[in-house]
Every structure is written in C-alpha cells, then in structure tokens.
PDB file of C-alpha atoms in Angstrom:
ATOM      1  CA  MET A  84     -25.831  65.273 -62.322  1.00 95.00           C
ATOM      2  CA  GLN A  85     -22.833  63.704 -60.989  1.00 97.00           C
ATOM      3  CA  VAL A  86     -22.533  59.912 -60.732  1.00 97.00           C
ATOM      4  CA  ARG A  87     -19.509  58.313 -59.271  1.00 97.00           C
ATOM      5  CA  ALA A  88     -17.239  55.888 -60.784  1.00 97.00           C
ATOM      6  CA  GLY A  89     -18.767  52.291 -60.736  1.00 96.00           C
ATOM      7  CA  HIS A  90     -22.343  53.555 -60.423  1.00 97.00           C
ATOM      8  CA  PRO A  91     -25.290  53.072 -63.041  1.00 95.00           C
ATOM      9  CA  ILE A  92     -26.370  55.938 -64.966  1.00 95.00           C
ATOM     10  CA  VAL A  93     -29.303  53.965 -66.682  1.00 92.00           C
ATOM     11  CA  THR A  94     -30.261  50.450 -65.808  1.00 90.00           C
ATOM     12  CA  GLU A  95     -31.393  47.517 -68.422  1.00 88.00           C
ATOM     13  CA  GLY A  96     -35.169  46.755 -67.815  1.00 83.00           C
ATOM     14  CA  SER A  97     -35.987  50.471 -66.643  1.00 82.00           C
ATOM     15  CA  ALA A  98     -38.082  53.136 -68.045  1.00 76.00           C
ATOM     16  CA  PRO A  99     -36.414  56.422 -67.403  1.00 76.00           C
ATOM     17  CA  GLN A 100     -37.871  59.692 -68.002  1.00 81.00           C
ATOM     18  CA  ARG A 101     -34.345  61.365 -68.586  1.00 87.00           C
ATOM     19  CA  PHE A 102     -31.718  61.128 -71.064  1.00 88.00           C
ATOM     20  CA  TYR A 103     -28.090  62.687 -70.893  1.00 92.00           C
ATOM     21  CA  THR A 104     -25.129  63.883 -72.541  1.00 91.00           C
ATOM     22  CA  LEU A 105     -21.940  62.929 -71.231  1.00 95.00           C
ATOM     23  CA  LEU A 106     -20.014  66.327 -70.468  1.00 95.00           C
ATOM     24  CA  GLU A 107     -16.892  64.965 -68.376  1.00 96.00           C
ATOM     25  CA  GLY A 108     -15.705  61.280 -67.668  1.00 96.00           C
ATOM     26  CA  GLN A 109     -15.794  58.056 -69.145  1.00 97.00           C
ATOM     27  CA  ALA A 110     -18.501  55.449 -69.390  1.00 98.00           C
ATOM     28  CA  ILE A 111     -19.329  51.951 -70.464  1.00 97.00           C
ATOM     29  CA  ARG A 112     -22.452  50.584 -72.067  1.00 96.00           C
ATOM     30  CA  TYR A 113     -23.248  46.858 -71.844  1.00 96.00           C
ATOM     31  CA  ARG A 114     -25.994  43.948 -71.477  1.00 94.00           C
ATOM     32  CA  ILE A 115     -26.134  41.204 -69.274  1.00 93.00           C
ATOM     33  CA  LEU A 116     -27.542  37.702 -70.461  1.00 90.00           C
ATOM     34  CA  GLU A 117     -29.312  35.606 -68.403  1.00 89.00           C
ATOM     35  CA  ASP A 118     -26.347  33.146 -67.176  1.00 91.00           C
ATOM     36  CA  GLY A 119     -24.252  36.021 -66.485  1.00 89.00           C
ATOM     37  CA  ARG A 120     -22.194  36.687 -69.273  1.00 92.00           C
ATOM     38  CA  ARG A 121     -21.575  40.253 -70.416  1.00 95.00           C
ATOM     39  CA  GLN A 122     -21.241  42.062 -73.738  1.00 95.00           C
ATOM     40  CA  VAL A 123     -19.927  45.553 -73.994  1.00 96.00           C
ATOM     41  CA  LEU A 124     -21.608  47.390 -76.581  1.00 94.00           C
ATOM     42  CA  ASN A 125     -19.438  50.714 -76.254  1.00 94.00           C
ATOM     43  CA  PHE A 126     -17.414  53.013 -74.382  1.00 96.00           C
ATOM     44  CA  LEU A 127     -18.861  56.471 -73.829  1.00 95.00           C
ATOM     45  CA  PHE A 128     -16.764  59.560 -74.195  1.00 94.00           C
ATOM     46  CA  PRO A 129     -17.441  63.232 -73.380  1.00 93.00           C
ATOM     47  CA  GLY A 130     -20.403  64.263 -75.900  1.00 89.00           C
ATOM     48  CA  ASP A 131     -21.746  60.774 -76.042  1.00 91.00           C
ATOM     49  CA  LEU A 132     -25.746  60.415 -75.503  1.00 89.00           C
ATOM     50  CA  ILE A 133     -26.903  58.204 -72.617  1.00 91.00           C
ATOM     51  CA  GLY A 134     -30.807  56.831 -72.557  1.00 85.00           C
ATOM     52  CA  LEU A 135     -31.960  58.296 -75.981  1.00 80.00           C
ATOM     53  CA  GLN A 136     -33.111  54.958 -76.693  1.00 73.00           C
ATOM     54  CA  SER A 137     -34.932  54.645 -73.664  1.00 68.00           C
ATOM     55  CA  ALA A 138     -36.533  58.041 -74.328  1.00 64.00           C
ATOM     56  CA  LEU A 139     -38.004  56.998 -77.679  1.00 69.00           C
ATOM     57  CA  LEU A 140     -38.725  53.361 -77.211  1.00 70.00           C
ATOM     58  CA  ASP A 141     -39.816  53.299 -73.482  1.00 69.00           C
ATOM     59  CA  GLU A 142     -37.459  50.857 -72.272  1.00 74.00           C
ATOM     60  CA  THR A 143     -33.951  50.355 -71.575  1.00 81.00           C
ATOM     61  CA  THR A 144     -32.272  47.192 -73.270  1.00 84.00           C
ATOM     62  CA  HIS A 145     -28.509  47.720 -71.884  1.00 90.00           C
ATOM     63  CA  THR A 146     -27.296  49.230 -68.754  1.00 94.00           C
ATOM     64  CA  THR A 147     -24.858  52.402 -68.667  1.00 95.00           C
ATOM     65  CA  GLU A 148     -22.350  52.670 -65.977  1.00 97.00           C
ATOM     66  CA  ALA A 149     -19.635  55.200 -64.586  1.00 98.00           C
ATOM     67  CA  LEU A 150     -16.047  54.138 -65.141  1.00 97.00           C
ATOM     68  CA  SER A 151     -14.803  57.387 -63.832  1.00 97.00           C
ATOM     69  CA  ALA A 152     -16.582  60.109 -61.987  1.00 97.00           C
ATOM     70  CA  VAL A 153     -18.681  61.687 -64.929  1.00 98.00           C
ATOM     71  CA  ARG A 154     -20.752  64.938 -64.847  1.00 97.00           C
ATOM     72  CA  LEU A 155     -24.009  64.698 -67.007  1.00 97.00           C
ATOM     73  CA  CYS A 156     -26.293  67.302 -68.634  1.00 93.00           C
ATOM     74  CA  VAL A 157     -29.790  65.815 -67.896  1.00 93.00           C
ATOM     75  CA  PHE A 158     -32.870  66.362 -70.467  1.00 88.00           C
ATOM     76  CA  GLU A 159     -36.087  65.527 -69.947  1.00 86.00           C
ATOM     77  CA  ARG A 160     -37.970  62.801 -71.783  1.00 81.00           C
ATOM     78  CA  SER A 161     -41.182  65.200 -72.247  1.00 80.00           C
ATOM     79  CA  GLN A 162     -39.239  68.050 -73.351  1.00 80.00           C
ATOM     80  CA  LEU A 163     -37.414  66.207 -76.530  1.00 77.00           C
ATOM     81  CA  TRP A 164     -39.603  67.126 -79.198  1.00 79.00           C
ATOM     82  CA  SER A 165     -40.486  70.754 -78.153  1.00 81.00           C
ATOM     83  CA  LEU A 166     -36.828  70.880 -78.170  1.00 77.00           C
ATOM     84  CA  PHE A 167     -36.094  69.808 -81.524  1.00 77.00           C
ATOM     85  CA  ALA A 168     -39.002  71.962 -82.917  1.00 82.00           C
ATOM     86  CA  LYS A 169     -37.746  75.281 -81.235  1.00 84.00           C
ATOM     87  CA  VAL A 170     -34.059  74.599 -81.883  1.00 81.00           C
ATOM     88  CA  PRO A 171     -33.825  72.587 -85.456  1.00 79.00           C
ATOM     89  CA  ARG A 172     -29.873  72.724 -85.218  1.00 80.00           C
ATOM     90  CA  ARG A 173     -30.240  70.146 -82.348  1.00 77.00           C
ATOM     91  CA  ALA A 174     -32.161  67.358 -84.505  1.00 76.00           C
ATOM     92  CA  MET A 175     -28.836  67.312 -86.569  1.00 78.00           C
ATOM     93  CA  MET A 176     -26.757  66.912 -83.701  1.00 78.00           C
ATOM     94  CA  LEU A 177     -28.926  64.299 -82.683  1.00 77.00           C
ATOM     95  CA  THR A 178     -28.991  62.839 -86.075  1.00 76.00           C
ATOM     96  CA  TRP A 179     -24.971  62.976 -86.330  1.00 78.00           C
ATOM     97  CA  GLN A 180     -24.938  61.382 -82.853  1.00 79.00           C
ATOM     98  CA  VAL A 181     -26.828  58.246 -84.034  1.00 78.00           C
ATOM     99  CA  ALA A 182     -25.257  57.924 -87.300  1.00 80.00           C
ATOM    100  CA  ARG A 183     -21.697  57.807 -85.253  1.00 80.00           C
ATOM    101  CA  GLU A 184     -22.771  55.257 -82.997  1.00 83.00           C
ATOM    102  CA  GLU A 185     -24.128  53.167 -85.884  1.00 83.00           C
ATOM    103  CA  HIS A 186     -20.959  53.241 -87.540  1.00 83.00           C
ATOM    104  CA  PHE A 187     -18.993  52.331 -84.484  1.00 85.00           C
ATOM    105  CA  LEU A 188     -21.454  49.316 -83.810  1.00 86.00           C
ATOM    106  CA  GLY A 189     -20.996  48.407 -87.312  1.00 89.00           C
ATOM    107  CA  ASP A 190     -17.111  48.166 -87.098  1.00 91.00           C
ATOM    108  CA  ALA A 191     -17.486  46.877 -83.811  1.00 91.00           C
ATOM    109  CA  LEU A 192     -19.421  43.710 -85.565  1.00 91.00           C
ATOM    110  CA  VAL A 193     -16.725  43.239 -87.976  1.00 92.00           C
ATOM    111  CA  THR A 194     -14.046  43.383 -85.155  1.00 94.00           C
ATOM    112  CA  VAL A 195     -15.638  40.537 -82.905  1.00 93.00           C
ATOM    113  CA  GLY A 196     -16.757  38.504 -86.217  1.00 93.00           C
ATOM    114  CA  GLN A 197     -13.410  38.776 -88.447  1.00 95.00           C
ATOM    115  CA  ARG A 198     -10.589  40.412 -86.863  1.00 96.00           C
ATOM    116  CA  SER A 199      -7.814  38.345 -84.887  1.00 97.00           C
ATOM    117  CA  ALA A 200      -7.240  39.127 -81.319  1.00 97.00           C
ATOM    118  CA  GLN A 201      -4.453  40.971 -82.290  1.00 97.00           C
ATOM    119  CA  GLU A 202      -6.075  42.863 -84.887  1.00 97.00           C
ATOM    120  CA  ALA A 203      -9.010  43.312 -82.783  1.00 97.00           C
ATOM    121  CA  LEU A 204      -7.203  44.800 -79.795  1.00 98.00           C
ATOM    122  CA  ALA A 205      -5.027  46.728 -82.224  1.00 98.00           C
ATOM    123  CA  TRP A 206      -8.658  48.388 -83.384  1.00 97.00           C
ATOM    124  CA  ALA A 207     -10.271  48.921 -80.140  1.00 97.00           C
ATOM    125  CA  PHE A 208      -6.939  50.861 -78.861  1.00 98.00           C
ATOM    126  CA  VAL A 209      -6.537  52.841 -81.986  1.00 97.00           C
ATOM    127  CA  THR A 210     -10.683  53.771 -82.251  1.00 95.00           C
ATOM    128  CA  LEU A 211     -10.821  54.664 -78.480  1.00 96.00           C
ATOM    129  CA  PHE A 212      -7.756  57.021 -78.637  1.00 96.00           C
ATOM    130  CA  ASP A 213      -8.589  58.443 -81.557  1.00 94.00           C
ATOM    131  CA  ARG A 214     -11.896  59.341 -79.950  1.00 92.00           C
ATOM    132  CA  GLY A 215     -10.015  60.879 -76.948  1.00 93.00           C
ATOM    133  CA  VAL A 216      -8.119  63.496 -79.226  1.00 92.00           C
ATOM    134  CA  GLN A 217     -11.326  64.183 -80.607  1.00 89.00           C
ATOM    135  CA  THR A 218     -13.170  64.702 -77.227  1.00 90.00           C
ATOM    136  CA  GLY A 219     -10.052  66.447 -75.598  1.00 90.00           C
ATOM    137  CA  LEU A 220      -9.170  63.796 -73.413  1.00 94.00           C
ATOM    138  CA  VAL A 221      -5.531  63.161 -74.784  1.00 95.00           C
ATOM    139  CA  GLN A 222      -2.912  65.509 -73.560  1.00 95.00           C
ATOM    140  CA  ASN A 223       0.927  65.193 -74.202  1.00 95.00           C
ATOM    141  CA  GLY A 224       0.123  61.790 -76.002  1.00 96.00           C
ATOM    142  CA  LYS A 225      -1.403  60.191 -72.905  1.00 97.00           C
ATOM    143  CA  MET A 226      -5.271  59.891 -72.247  1.00 97.00           C
ATOM    144  CA  PRO A 227      -7.280  58.879 -68.903  1.00 97.00           C
ATOM    145  CA  PHE A 228      -8.398  55.235 -69.488  1.00 97.00           C
ATOM    146  CA  PRO A 229     -10.076  53.358 -66.458  1.00 97.00           C
ATOM    147  CA  VAL A 230     -10.933  50.531 -68.406  1.00 97.00           C
ATOM    148  CA  ARG A 231     -10.115  47.168 -67.195  1.00 96.00           C
ATOM    149  CA  GLN A 232      -8.797  44.383 -69.303  1.00 97.00           C
ATOM    150  CA  GLN A 233     -11.789  42.420 -68.750  1.00 97.00           C
ATOM    151  CA  ASP A 234     -13.616  45.336 -70.370  1.00 97.00           C
ATOM    152  CA  LEU A 235     -11.754  45.019 -73.412  1.00 97.00           C
ATOM    153  CA  ALA A 236     -12.397  41.347 -73.506  1.00 97.00           C
ATOM    154  CA  ASP A 237     -16.251  41.731 -72.878  1.00 97.00           C
ATOM    155  CA  ALA A 238     -16.265  44.157 -75.646  1.00 96.00           C
ATOM    156  CA  LEU A 239     -14.138  42.053 -78.017  1.00 96.00           C
ATOM    157  CA  GLY A 240     -15.754  38.586 -77.356  1.00 94.00           C
ATOM    158  CA  LEU A 241     -12.003  37.519 -76.191  1.00 96.00           C
ATOM    159  CA  SER A 242     -11.468  35.622 -73.107  1.00 96.00           C
ATOM    160  CA  LEU A 243      -9.305  37.506 -69.901  1.00 97.00           C
ATOM    161  CA  VAL A 244      -6.471  35.267 -70.559  1.00 97.00           C
ATOM    162  CA  HIS A 245      -6.327  35.375 -74.592  1.00 97.00           C
ATOM    163  CA  THR A 246      -6.862  39.184 -74.066  1.00 97.00           C
ATOM    164  CA  ASN A 247      -3.738  39.505 -71.401  1.00 97.00           C
ATOM    165  CA  LYS A 248      -1.453  37.646 -73.414  1.00 97.00           C
ATOM    166  CA  THR A 249      -2.176  39.558 -76.830  1.00 97.00           C
ATOM    167  CA  LEU A 250      -1.925  42.595 -74.767  1.00 97.00           C
ATOM    168  CA  ALA A 251       1.358  41.508 -73.592  1.00 97.00           C
ATOM    169  CA  LYS A 252       2.651  41.028 -77.285  1.00 97.00           C
ATOM    170  CA  LEU A 253       1.821  44.373 -78.056  1.00 97.00           C
ATOM    171  CA  ARG A 254       3.389  46.003 -75.028  1.00 97.00           C
ATOM    172  CA  ALA A 255       6.591  44.139 -75.936  1.00 97.00           C
ATOM    173  CA  GLN A 256       6.346  45.567 -79.382  1.00 97.00           C
ATOM    174  CA  GLY A 257       6.508  48.935 -77.929  1.00 97.00           C
ATOM    175  CA  LEU A 258       3.143  49.870 -79.397  1.00 98.00           C
ATOM    176  CA  VAL A 259       0.546  50.088 -76.145  1.00 98.00           C
ATOM    177  CA  LYS A 260       1.661  51.566 -72.913  1.00 97.00           C
ATOM    178  CA  TRP A 261      -1.210  51.058 -70.564  1.00 97.00           C
ATOM    179  CA  SER A 262      -0.848  51.493 -66.765  1.00 93.00           C
ATOM    180  CA  ARG A 263      -2.639  52.988 -63.907  1.00 91.00           C
ATOM    181  CA  GLY A 264      -5.453  54.078 -65.639  1.00 95.00           C
ATOM    182  CA  THR A 265      -3.554  55.975 -68.356  1.00 97.00           C
ATOM    183  CA  LEU A 266      -3.234  54.803 -71.962  1.00 98.00           C
ATOM    184  CA  ALA A 267      -0.507  55.960 -74.592  1.00 98.00           C
ATOM    185  CA  LEU A 268      -0.076  54.816 -78.133  1.00 98.00           C
ATOM    186  CA  PRO A 269       3.727  55.414 -79.312  1.00 97.00           C
ATOM    187  CA  ASP A 270       3.096  54.370 -82.804  1.00 96.00           C
ATOM    188  CA  ILE A 271      -0.267  54.598 -83.620  1.00 96.00           C
ATOM    189  CA  GLU A 272       0.143  54.284 -87.252  1.00 96.00           C
ATOM    190  CA  ALA A 273       1.760  50.912 -87.066  1.00 97.00           C
ATOM    191  CA  LEU A 274      -0.879  50.142 -84.369  1.00 97.00           C
ATOM    192  CA  ALA A 275      -3.830  51.017 -87.001  1.00 96.00           C
ATOM    193  CA  GLU A 276      -1.676  49.052 -89.533  1.00 96.00           C
ATOM    194  CA  ILE A 277      -1.942  45.791 -87.759  1.00 97.00           C
ATOM    195  CA  GLY A 278      -5.904  46.744 -86.478  1.00 96.00           C
ATOM    196  CA  LEU A 279      -6.924  47.069 -90.128  1.00 94.00           C
ATOM    197  CA  VAL A 280      -8.104  50.553 -89.200  1.00 93.00           C
ATOM    198  CA  GLU A 281      -8.802  53.233 -91.933  1.00 86.00           C
ATOM    199  CA  ARG A 282      -8.370  56.443 -89.430  1.00 82.00           C
ATOM    200  CA  GLU A 283     -10.572  59.297 -90.654  1.00 74.00           C
ATOM    201  CA  GLN A 284      -9.741  62.980 -90.360  1.00 67.00           C
ATOM    202  CA  MET A 285     -10.919  64.644 -87.335  1.00 62.00           C
ATOM    203  CA  ARG A 286     -14.031  66.312 -87.737  1.00 64.00           C
ATOM    204  CA  PRO A 287     -15.693  68.941 -84.830  1.00 61.00           C
ATOM    205  CA  ARG A 288     -17.641  66.967 -82.276  1.00 64.00           C
ATOM    206  CA  PHE A 289     -21.568  68.008 -81.997  1.00 63.00           C
ATOM    207  CA  PHE A 290     -22.505  68.666 -78.329  1.00 65.00           C
ATOM    208  CA  LEU A 291     -26.422  68.262 -77.684  1.00 67.00           C
TER     209      LEU A 291
END
C-alpha cells in the first residue's frame, strides 16, 4: 500500500483490522491532547511496524502519519496468530521490534525528563541518524529528513522558539547541517558526547 506525505496511516481511536511494516519513506507517531497539544512519540523508519498495538489491543491510542510518501507491507489482523504459528521466526522478529521500541521510548523519556535542550536535540539527531544508517537511508553522509522543527519540539517537550535557538547553536558549531529535507552530522561523535549518547554497534535489522 502507498500513502502520500501528510496523510494518516492509522488514526487515534480507530480499530483497524490491519497492521503494517514500513518499507520505504518515513512517518511520525503522535498523540493529541484534548486541548490540542501534541506529543510526538516516535519517528518511524523502514522496517518499523505500524498499527500492531491496534491489532492486539483492539484500539489505536495514537495517530501515525506519513512524513514523506511511504510504501507499506500490509498484514491482516485475522492472520496474525496463524502467521506466527506457521513461521515461528516471525515471532522472534516481532519480539525484537517490540524490544527495540521499548528501548527507544525509555531513552526518549529520560531525554524529555532530564536532558537539557542542547543535550536533547543532540540526542535526537544522533539517535535518528544512526537509525538512518541502520536502515540504509544515509548515503554519502546525508540522510533524507522530512521532519519539521515543530516535530522535534513536540517530541522533546520544547517550545518551537527554544528549539530554533538551540538548533542555531549546534549549526554554528558545525555539528548539524539540516536544510531542504536533508540531514548531515559532520562530527557525530562530538554531537553524541553533547547528547550523552552511548552509541551501540549497528546490528542487522529484522523485517517482518
């Protein structure tokens, strides 16, 4: 299935009968509070699952929206258990995906609660860029990055003004190059040090 940029893939409050693997493109997962404020939960890259929570819990508690044009592999909810029963290796892939998601969300919670604005932005850039390397999005030191500053602000619990000022400092230090939907990190090790990031050895991605 293909979805255009800016269109929802799954919608908060719905009970869809499908879940997806993101094959191409990037997406964003978020929740909207009753007063309109938004909390970005995650940025999604090729290989990430979309809508699995809905398939297991009968309700979607967040919205996932395409940041760029995306291509999805579609799975029917009714076939979930028979898929795992017939191909046990799929269950291991699913477990790996869920564990990786839990690890990311735990680190994100620490970032929102404890990292300063500069540390938080550095953490976000390094973490997302490393995910881009792992999924093959980084070519010649550059990665497609259709994210807005408001998206980063909503993910990190910062105001847009504070995000803009902090980003300007990182750019002035030559640590972040982000323009026209492309991201490059000339000195990712220095940026990781600022963000208090313990970079892990890249491991092969499992695709469901």
